[in-house]
CSV table of C-alpha atoms and ligand atoms in Angstrom, one decimal:
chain,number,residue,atom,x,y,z
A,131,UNK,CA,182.2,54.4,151.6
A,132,UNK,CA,182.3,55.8,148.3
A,133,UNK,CA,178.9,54.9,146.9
A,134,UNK,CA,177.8,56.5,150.2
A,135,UNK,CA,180.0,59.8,149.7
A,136,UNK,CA,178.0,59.8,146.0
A,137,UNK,CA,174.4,59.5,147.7
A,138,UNK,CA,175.0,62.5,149.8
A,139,UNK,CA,176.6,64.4,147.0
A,140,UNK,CA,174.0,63.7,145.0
A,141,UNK,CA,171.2,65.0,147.8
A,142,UNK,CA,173.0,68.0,148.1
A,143,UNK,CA,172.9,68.8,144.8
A,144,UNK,CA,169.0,67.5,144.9
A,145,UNK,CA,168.3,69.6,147.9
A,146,UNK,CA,170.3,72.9,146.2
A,147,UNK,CA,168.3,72.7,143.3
A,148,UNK,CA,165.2,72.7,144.6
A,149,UNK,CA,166.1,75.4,147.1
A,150,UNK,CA,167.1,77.7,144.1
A,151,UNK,CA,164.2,77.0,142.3
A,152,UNK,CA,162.2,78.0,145.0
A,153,UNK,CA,164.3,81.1,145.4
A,154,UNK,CA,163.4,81.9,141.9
A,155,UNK,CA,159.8,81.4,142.3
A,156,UNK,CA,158.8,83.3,145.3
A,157,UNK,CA,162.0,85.8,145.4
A,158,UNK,CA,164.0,86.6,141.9
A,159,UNK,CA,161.1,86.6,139.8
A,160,UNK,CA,158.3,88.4,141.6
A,161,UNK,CA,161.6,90.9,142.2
A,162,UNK,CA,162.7,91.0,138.2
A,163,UNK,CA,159.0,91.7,137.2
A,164,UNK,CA,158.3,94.0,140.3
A,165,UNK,CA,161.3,95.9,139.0
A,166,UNK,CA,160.2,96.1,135.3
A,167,UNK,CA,156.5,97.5,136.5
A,168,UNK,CA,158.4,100.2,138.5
A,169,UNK,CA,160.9,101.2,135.7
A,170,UNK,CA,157.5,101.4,133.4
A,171,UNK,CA,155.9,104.0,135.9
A,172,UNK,CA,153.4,102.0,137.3
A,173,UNK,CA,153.0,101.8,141.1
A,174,UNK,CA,152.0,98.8,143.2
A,175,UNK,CA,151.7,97.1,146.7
A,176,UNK,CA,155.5,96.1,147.3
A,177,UNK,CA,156.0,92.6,147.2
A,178,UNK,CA,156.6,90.2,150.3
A,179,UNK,CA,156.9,87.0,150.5
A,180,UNK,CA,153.7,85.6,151.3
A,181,UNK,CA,152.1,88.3,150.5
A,182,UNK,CA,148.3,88.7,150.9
A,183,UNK,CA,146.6,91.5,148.8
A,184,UNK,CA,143.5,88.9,148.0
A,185,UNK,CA,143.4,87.3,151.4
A,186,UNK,CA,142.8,90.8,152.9
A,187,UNK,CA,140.2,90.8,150.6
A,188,UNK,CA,138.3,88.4,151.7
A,189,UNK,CA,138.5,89.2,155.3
A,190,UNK,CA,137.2,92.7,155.0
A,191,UNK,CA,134.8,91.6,152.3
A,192,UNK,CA,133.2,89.1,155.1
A,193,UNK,CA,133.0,92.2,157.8
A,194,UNK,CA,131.0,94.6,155.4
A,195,UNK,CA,129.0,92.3,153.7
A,196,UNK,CA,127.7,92.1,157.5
A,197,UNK,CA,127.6,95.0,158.1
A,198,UNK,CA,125.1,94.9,155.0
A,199,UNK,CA,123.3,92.5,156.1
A,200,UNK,CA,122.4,93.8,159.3
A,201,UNK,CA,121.3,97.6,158.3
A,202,UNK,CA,118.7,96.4,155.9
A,203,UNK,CA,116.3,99.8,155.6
A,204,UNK,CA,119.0,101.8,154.3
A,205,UNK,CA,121.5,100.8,151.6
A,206,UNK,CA,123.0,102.8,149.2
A,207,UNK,CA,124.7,102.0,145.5
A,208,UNK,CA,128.3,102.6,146.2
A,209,UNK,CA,128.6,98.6,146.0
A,210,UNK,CA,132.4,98.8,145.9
A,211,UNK,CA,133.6,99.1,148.9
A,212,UNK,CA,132.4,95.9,150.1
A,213,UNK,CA,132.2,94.0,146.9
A,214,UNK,CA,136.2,95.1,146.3
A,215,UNK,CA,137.6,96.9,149.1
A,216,UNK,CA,141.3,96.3,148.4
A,217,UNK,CA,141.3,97.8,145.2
A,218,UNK,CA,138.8,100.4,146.1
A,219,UNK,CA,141.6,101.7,148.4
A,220,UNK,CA,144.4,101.1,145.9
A,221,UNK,CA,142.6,103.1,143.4
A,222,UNK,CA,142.7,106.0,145.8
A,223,UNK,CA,146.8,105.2,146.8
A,224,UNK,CA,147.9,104.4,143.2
A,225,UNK,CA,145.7,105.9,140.5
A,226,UNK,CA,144.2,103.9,137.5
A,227,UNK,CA,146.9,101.3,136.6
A,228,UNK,CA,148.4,99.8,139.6
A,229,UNK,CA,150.0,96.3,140.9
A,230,UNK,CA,149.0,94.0,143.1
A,231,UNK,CA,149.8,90.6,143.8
A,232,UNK,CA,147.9,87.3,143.8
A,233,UNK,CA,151.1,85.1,145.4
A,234,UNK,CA,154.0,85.5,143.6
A,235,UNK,CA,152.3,86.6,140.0
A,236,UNK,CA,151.7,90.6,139.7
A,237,UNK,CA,148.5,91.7,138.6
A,238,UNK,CA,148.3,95.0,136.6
A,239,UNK,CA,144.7,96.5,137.0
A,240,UNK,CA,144.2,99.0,134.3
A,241,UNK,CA,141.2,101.3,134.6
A,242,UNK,CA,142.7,103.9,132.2
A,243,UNK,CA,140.3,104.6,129.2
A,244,UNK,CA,143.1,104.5,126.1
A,245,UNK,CA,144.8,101.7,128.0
A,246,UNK,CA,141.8,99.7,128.2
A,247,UNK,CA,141.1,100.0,124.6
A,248,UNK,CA,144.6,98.7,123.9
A,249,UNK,CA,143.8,95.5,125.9
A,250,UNK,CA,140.3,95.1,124.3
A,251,UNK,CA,141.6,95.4,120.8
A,252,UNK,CA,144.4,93.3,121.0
A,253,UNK,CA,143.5,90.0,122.1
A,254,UNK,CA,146.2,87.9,120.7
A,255,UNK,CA,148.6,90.4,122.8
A,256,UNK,CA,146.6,89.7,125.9
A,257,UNK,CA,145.6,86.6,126.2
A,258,UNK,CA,143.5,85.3,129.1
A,259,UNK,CA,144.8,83.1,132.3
A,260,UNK,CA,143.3,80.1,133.3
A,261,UNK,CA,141.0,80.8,136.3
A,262,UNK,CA,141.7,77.3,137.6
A,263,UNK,CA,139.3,75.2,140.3
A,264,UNK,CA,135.4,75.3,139.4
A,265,UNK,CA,135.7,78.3,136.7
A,266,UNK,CA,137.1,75.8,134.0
A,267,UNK,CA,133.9,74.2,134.2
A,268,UNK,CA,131.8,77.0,133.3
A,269,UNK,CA,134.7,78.0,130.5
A,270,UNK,CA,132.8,76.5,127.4
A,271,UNK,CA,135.4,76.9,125.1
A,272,UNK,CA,134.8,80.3,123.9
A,273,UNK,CA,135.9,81.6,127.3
A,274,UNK,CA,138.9,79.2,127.9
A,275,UNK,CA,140.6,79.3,124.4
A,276,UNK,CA,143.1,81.2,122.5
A,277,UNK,CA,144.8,82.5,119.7
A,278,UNK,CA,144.0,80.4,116.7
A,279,UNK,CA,141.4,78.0,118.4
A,280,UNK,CA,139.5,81.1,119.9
A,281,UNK,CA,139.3,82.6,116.7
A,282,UNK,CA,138.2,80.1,114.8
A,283,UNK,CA,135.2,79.1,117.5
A,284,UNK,CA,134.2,82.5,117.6
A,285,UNK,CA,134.4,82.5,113.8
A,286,UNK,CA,131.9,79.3,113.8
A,287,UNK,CA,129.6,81.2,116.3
A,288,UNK,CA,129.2,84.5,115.2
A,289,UNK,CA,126.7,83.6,112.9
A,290,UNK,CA,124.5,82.0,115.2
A,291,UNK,CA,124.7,84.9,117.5
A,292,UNK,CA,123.4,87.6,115.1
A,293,UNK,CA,120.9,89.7,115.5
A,294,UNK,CA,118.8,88.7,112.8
A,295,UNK,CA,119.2,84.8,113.9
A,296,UNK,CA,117.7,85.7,117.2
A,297,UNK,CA,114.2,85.9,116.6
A,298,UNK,CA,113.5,82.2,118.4
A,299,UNK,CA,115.1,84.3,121.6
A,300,UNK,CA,112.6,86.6,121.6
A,301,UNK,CA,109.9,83.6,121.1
A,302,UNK,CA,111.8,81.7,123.7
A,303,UNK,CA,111.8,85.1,126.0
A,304,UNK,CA,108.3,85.2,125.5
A,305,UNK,CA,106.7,81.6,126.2
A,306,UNK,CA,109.4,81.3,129.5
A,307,UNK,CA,108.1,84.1,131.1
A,308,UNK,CA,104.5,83.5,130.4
A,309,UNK,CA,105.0,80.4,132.3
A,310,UNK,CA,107.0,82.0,135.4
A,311,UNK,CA,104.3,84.6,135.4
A,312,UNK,CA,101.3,82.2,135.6
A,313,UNK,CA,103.3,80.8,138.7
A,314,UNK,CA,103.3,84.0,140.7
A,315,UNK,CA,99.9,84.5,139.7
A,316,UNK,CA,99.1,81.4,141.1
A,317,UNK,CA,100.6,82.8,144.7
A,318,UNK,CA,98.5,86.1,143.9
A,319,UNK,CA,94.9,84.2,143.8
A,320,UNK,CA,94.4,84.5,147.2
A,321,UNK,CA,95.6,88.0,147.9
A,322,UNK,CA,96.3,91.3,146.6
A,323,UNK,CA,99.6,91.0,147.0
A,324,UNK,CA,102.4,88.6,148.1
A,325,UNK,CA,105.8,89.0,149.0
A,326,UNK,CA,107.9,86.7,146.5
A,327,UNK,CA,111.8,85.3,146.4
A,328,UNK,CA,112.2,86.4,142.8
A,329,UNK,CA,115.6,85.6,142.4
A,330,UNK,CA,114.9,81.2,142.2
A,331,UNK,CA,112.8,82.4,139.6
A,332,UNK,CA,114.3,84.7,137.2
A,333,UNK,CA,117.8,81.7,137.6
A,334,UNK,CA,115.6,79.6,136.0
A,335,UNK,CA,113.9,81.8,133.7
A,336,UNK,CA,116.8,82.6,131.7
A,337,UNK,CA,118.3,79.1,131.6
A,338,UNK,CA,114.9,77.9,130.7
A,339,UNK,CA,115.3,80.8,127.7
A,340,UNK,CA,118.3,79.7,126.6
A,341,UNK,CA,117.3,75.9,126.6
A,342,UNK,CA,114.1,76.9,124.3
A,343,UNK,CA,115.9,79.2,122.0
A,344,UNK,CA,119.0,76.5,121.4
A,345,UNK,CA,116.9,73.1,121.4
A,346,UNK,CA,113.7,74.1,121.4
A,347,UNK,CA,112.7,72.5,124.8
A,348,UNK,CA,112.6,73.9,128.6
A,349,UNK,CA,114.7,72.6,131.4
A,350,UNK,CA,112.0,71.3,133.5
A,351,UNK,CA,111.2,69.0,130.4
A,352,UNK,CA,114.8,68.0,130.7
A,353,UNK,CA,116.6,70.4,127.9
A,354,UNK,CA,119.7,71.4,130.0
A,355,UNK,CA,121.0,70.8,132.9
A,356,UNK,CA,119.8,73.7,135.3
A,357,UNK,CA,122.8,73.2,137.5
A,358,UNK,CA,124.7,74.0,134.5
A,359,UNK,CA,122.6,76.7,133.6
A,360,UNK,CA,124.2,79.6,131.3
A,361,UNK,CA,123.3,82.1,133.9
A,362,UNK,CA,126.7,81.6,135.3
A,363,UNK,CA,128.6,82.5,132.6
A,364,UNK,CA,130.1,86.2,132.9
A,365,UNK,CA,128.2,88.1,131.0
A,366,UNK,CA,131.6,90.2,130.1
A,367,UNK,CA,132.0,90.7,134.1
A,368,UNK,CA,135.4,90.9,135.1
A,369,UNK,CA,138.1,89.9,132.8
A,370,UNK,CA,140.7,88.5,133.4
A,371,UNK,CA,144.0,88.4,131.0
A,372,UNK,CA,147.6,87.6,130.9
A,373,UNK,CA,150.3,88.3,128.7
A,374,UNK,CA,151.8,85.1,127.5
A,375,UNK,CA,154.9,86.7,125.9
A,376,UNK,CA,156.5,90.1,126.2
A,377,UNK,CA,154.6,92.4,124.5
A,378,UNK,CA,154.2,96.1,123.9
A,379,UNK,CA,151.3,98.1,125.9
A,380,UNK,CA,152.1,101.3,124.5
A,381,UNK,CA,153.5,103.6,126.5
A,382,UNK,CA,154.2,100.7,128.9
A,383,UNK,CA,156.4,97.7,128.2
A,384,UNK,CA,154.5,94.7,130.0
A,385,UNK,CA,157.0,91.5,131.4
A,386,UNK,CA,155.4,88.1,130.5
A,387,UNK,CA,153.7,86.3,133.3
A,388,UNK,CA,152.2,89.7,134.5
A,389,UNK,CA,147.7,89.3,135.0
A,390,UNK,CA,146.2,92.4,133.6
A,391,UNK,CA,142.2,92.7,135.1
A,392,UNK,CA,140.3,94.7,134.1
A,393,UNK,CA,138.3,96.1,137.2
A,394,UNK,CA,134.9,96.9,135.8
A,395,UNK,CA,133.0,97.3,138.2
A,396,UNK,CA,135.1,100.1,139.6
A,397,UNK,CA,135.2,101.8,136.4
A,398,UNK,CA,131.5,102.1,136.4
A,399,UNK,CA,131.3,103.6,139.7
A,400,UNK,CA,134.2,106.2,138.9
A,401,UNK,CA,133.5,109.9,139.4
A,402,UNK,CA,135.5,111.0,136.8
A,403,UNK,CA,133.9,109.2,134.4
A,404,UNK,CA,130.0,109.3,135.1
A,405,UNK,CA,130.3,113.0,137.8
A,406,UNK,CA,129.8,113.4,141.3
A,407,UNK,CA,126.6,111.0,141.0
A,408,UNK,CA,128.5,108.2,140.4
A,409,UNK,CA,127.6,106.5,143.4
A,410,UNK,CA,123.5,107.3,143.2
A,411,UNK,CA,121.6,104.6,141.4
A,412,UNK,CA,119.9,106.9,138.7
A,413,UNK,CA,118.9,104.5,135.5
A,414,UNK,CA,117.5,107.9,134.1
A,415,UNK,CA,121.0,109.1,133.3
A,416,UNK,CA,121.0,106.4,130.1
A,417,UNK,CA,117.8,108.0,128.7
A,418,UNK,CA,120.3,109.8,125.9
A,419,UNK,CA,122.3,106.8,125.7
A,420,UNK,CA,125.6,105.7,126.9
A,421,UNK,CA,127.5,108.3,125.5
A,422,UNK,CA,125.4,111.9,126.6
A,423,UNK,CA,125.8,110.2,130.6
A,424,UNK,CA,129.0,109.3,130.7
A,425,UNK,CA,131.5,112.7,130.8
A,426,UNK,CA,133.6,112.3,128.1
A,427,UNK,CA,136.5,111.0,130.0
A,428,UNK,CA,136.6,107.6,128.9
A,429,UNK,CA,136.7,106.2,125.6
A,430,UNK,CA,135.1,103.0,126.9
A,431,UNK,CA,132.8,104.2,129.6
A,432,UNK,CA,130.6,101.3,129.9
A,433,UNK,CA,131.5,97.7,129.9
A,434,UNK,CA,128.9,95.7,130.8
A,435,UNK,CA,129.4,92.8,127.8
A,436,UNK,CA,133.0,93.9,127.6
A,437,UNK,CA,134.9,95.2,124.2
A,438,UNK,CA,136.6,94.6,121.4
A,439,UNK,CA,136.6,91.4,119.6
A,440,UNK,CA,136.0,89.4,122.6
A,441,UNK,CA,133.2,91.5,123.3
A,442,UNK,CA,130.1,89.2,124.7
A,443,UNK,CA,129.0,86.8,122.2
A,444,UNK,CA,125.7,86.8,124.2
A,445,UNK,CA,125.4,90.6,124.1
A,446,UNK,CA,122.2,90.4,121.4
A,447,UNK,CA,120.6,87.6,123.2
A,448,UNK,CA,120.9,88.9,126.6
A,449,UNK,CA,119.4,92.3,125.7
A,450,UNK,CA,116.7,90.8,123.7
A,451,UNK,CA,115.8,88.9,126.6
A,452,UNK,CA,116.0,91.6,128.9
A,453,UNK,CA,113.5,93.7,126.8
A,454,UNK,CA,111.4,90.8,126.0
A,455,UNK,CA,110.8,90.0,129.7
A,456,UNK,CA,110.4,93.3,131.0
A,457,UNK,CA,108.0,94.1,128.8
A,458,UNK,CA,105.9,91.3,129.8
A,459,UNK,CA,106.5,91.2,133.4
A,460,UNK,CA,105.8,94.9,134.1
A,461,UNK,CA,101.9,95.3,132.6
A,462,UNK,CA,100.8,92.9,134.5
A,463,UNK,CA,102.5,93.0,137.8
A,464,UNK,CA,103.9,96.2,140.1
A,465,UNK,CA,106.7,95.2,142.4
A,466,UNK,CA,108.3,97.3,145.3
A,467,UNK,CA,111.3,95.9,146.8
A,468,UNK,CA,110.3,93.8,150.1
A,469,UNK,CA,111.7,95.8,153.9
A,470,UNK,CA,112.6,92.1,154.4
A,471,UNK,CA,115.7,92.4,151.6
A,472,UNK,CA,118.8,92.6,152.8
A,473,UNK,CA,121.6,94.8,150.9
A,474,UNK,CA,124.4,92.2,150.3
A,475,UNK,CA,125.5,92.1,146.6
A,476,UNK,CA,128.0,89.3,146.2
A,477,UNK,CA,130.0,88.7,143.7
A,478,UNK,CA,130.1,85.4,142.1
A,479,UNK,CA,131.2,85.6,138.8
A,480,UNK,CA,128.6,88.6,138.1
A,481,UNK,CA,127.4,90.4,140.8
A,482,UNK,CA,124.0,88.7,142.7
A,483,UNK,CA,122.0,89.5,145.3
A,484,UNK,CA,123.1,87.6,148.2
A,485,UNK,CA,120.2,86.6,150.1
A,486,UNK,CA,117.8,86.7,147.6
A,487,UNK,CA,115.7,89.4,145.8
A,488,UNK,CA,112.2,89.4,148.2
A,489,UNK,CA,110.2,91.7,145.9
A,490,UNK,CA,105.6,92.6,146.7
A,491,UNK,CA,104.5,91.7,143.6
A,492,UNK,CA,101.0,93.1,142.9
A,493,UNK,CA,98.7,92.1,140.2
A,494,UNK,CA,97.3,94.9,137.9
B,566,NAG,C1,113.5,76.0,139.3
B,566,NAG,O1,113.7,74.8,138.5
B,566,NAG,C2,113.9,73.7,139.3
B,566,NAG,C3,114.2,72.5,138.4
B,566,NAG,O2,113.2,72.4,137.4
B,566,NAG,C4,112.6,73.4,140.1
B,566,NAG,O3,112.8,72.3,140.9
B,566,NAG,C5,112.4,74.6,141.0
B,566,NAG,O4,111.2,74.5,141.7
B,566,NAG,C6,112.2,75.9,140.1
B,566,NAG,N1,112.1,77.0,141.0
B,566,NAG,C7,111.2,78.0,140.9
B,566,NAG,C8,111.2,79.1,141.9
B,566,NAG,O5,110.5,78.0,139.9
């Protein structure tokens, strides 16, 4: 009798347990640090249990990128709205430093020019969170680690990553795209001009870089592993942080276990920062440079490899190879974007083409 009175005693205090702890997870918490954002001045979604900020994502996100799909004559640059409708519309409810929630855990989205230079510059501060699922296999240490073990990898890199170490790039840049070239002229010797999936290509064009310029071989001859390829690291994309310890964003005061993320992409379609053109897809408007087509607003207008010390380690070698290729590719071939593309940017990891890039390539 008594050794059963202790059993059930003891399952109650089991059963109590767990139920606060569960309490605390997905109640007291997400309350305490919803509380703390508030009292800093920074507006959010309120939190609910169950909450689905990103879910709604999703399902929107599915609708347009229909919707895209199925008007494929016209299209227009103002990518946001279907690449991130949820925050597009919390920009316009909140301003430019907002909460949201991904389950229980707020996220603080900072698009705030002298906050975002805090973030940048402080990395030990704001450390990054651990994407989970398939991203920790594309996190090759650089983009994974922390604190001491970051710095001392990026310390070991650096070098390697310098401009003037990145002549083989520029070799590597070259011989690659000879060799996808002489493949679409192979499709051209029968006709003026063809209409060509460039997309398979150019994937395996820059992995097939990188594998010359590192060890001096190309994938198809079995250098790396193209399903591996580097062309799915972020190239400084979207960047995700967290704060692992309390820590002062000045003028705010951040709670630990808060995500700060950095939404780039909306920052580079913001009207206040680039004028009421922000939405027209105008290269021309970088013919000064960065700093004469952006209005002044922002101190970090442009953020396509990221900033600070955690800026891209790749930045050199992916604008080499940008160069490098362009400037073989376009003497030799004109292109004109196929009436068969359809207008569906996606957004996995950086932002791709979602059906493909069909381009009529033309010899010259
Ligand atoms: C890309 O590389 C893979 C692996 O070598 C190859 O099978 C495929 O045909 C290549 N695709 C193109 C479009 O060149």
């Amino acid at each position: 009798m008594e050794v059963a009175l202790a059993v059930w005693v003891t399952i109650a205090i089991i059963l109590v347990t767990c139920a606060w702890k569960v309490m605390v997870v997905v109640w007291l918490r997400p309350w305490r640090l919803e509380r703390i954002l508030r009292q800093q001045g920074i507006p959010g979604t309120p939190y609910q249990l169950g909450i689905r900020d990103w879910g709604e994502t999703s399902g929107i996100k599915e609708r347009l990128r229909h919707r895209c799909h199925t008007s494929s004559t016209e299209f227009s640059h103002d990518i946001v709205p279907s690449i991130l409708p949820f925050l597009q519309r919390s920009v316009q409810k909140y301003g430019k430093c907002f909460y949201t929630w991904m389950g229980p855990t707020p996220v603080v989205n900072v698009m705030d020019g002298q906050l975002l230079k805090e973030i940048y510059s402080r990395v030990y501060d704001f450390g990054k969170p651990h994407p989970g699922g398939g991203m920790e296999l594309l996190a090759l240490g650089l983009l994974s680690s922390e604190g001491e073990k970051w710095s001392k990898h990026r310390k070991i890199l650096n070098p390697a990553f310098r401009l003037e170490r990145l002549k083989p790039v520029l070799a590597a840049s070259t011989a690659s795209c000879m060799e996808m070239m002489s493949k679409w002229e192979m499709l051209l010797s029968q006709e003026v001009s063809c209409e060509v999936d460039v997309l398979p290509y150019i994937d395996n064009l820059t992995g097939d870089i990188l594998s010359r310029a590192a060890f001096g071989s190309c994938y198809e001859e079995g250098g790396l592993d193209p399903a591996r390829g580097l062309e799915t690291i972020p190239a400084g994309t979207v960047m995700y942080r967290k704060t692992y310890r309390a820590t002062r964003l000045d003028p705010y005061y951040l709670p630990s276990d808060v995500i700060i993320f950095v939404p780039v992409l909306l920052v580079h379609h913001d009207q206040q920062i680039w004028g009421e053109d922000a939405q027209v897809f105008n290269p021309k408007r970088f013919s000064e440079g960065v700093s004469k087509a952006s209005t002044g607003q922002s101190r970090l207008p442009y953020l396509p490899f990221s900033a600070g010390p955690r800026v891209c380690i790749g930045q050199n070698f992916a604008l080499i190879e940008a160069k490098a290729v362009l400037a073989k590719i376009l003497p030799r071939f004109s292109m004109e974007l196929s009436p068969s593309y359809p207008h569906a940017p996606s957004n996995l990891v950086t932002i791709r083409p979602q059906f493909g890039a069909p381009l009529i390539l033309q010899k010259l």
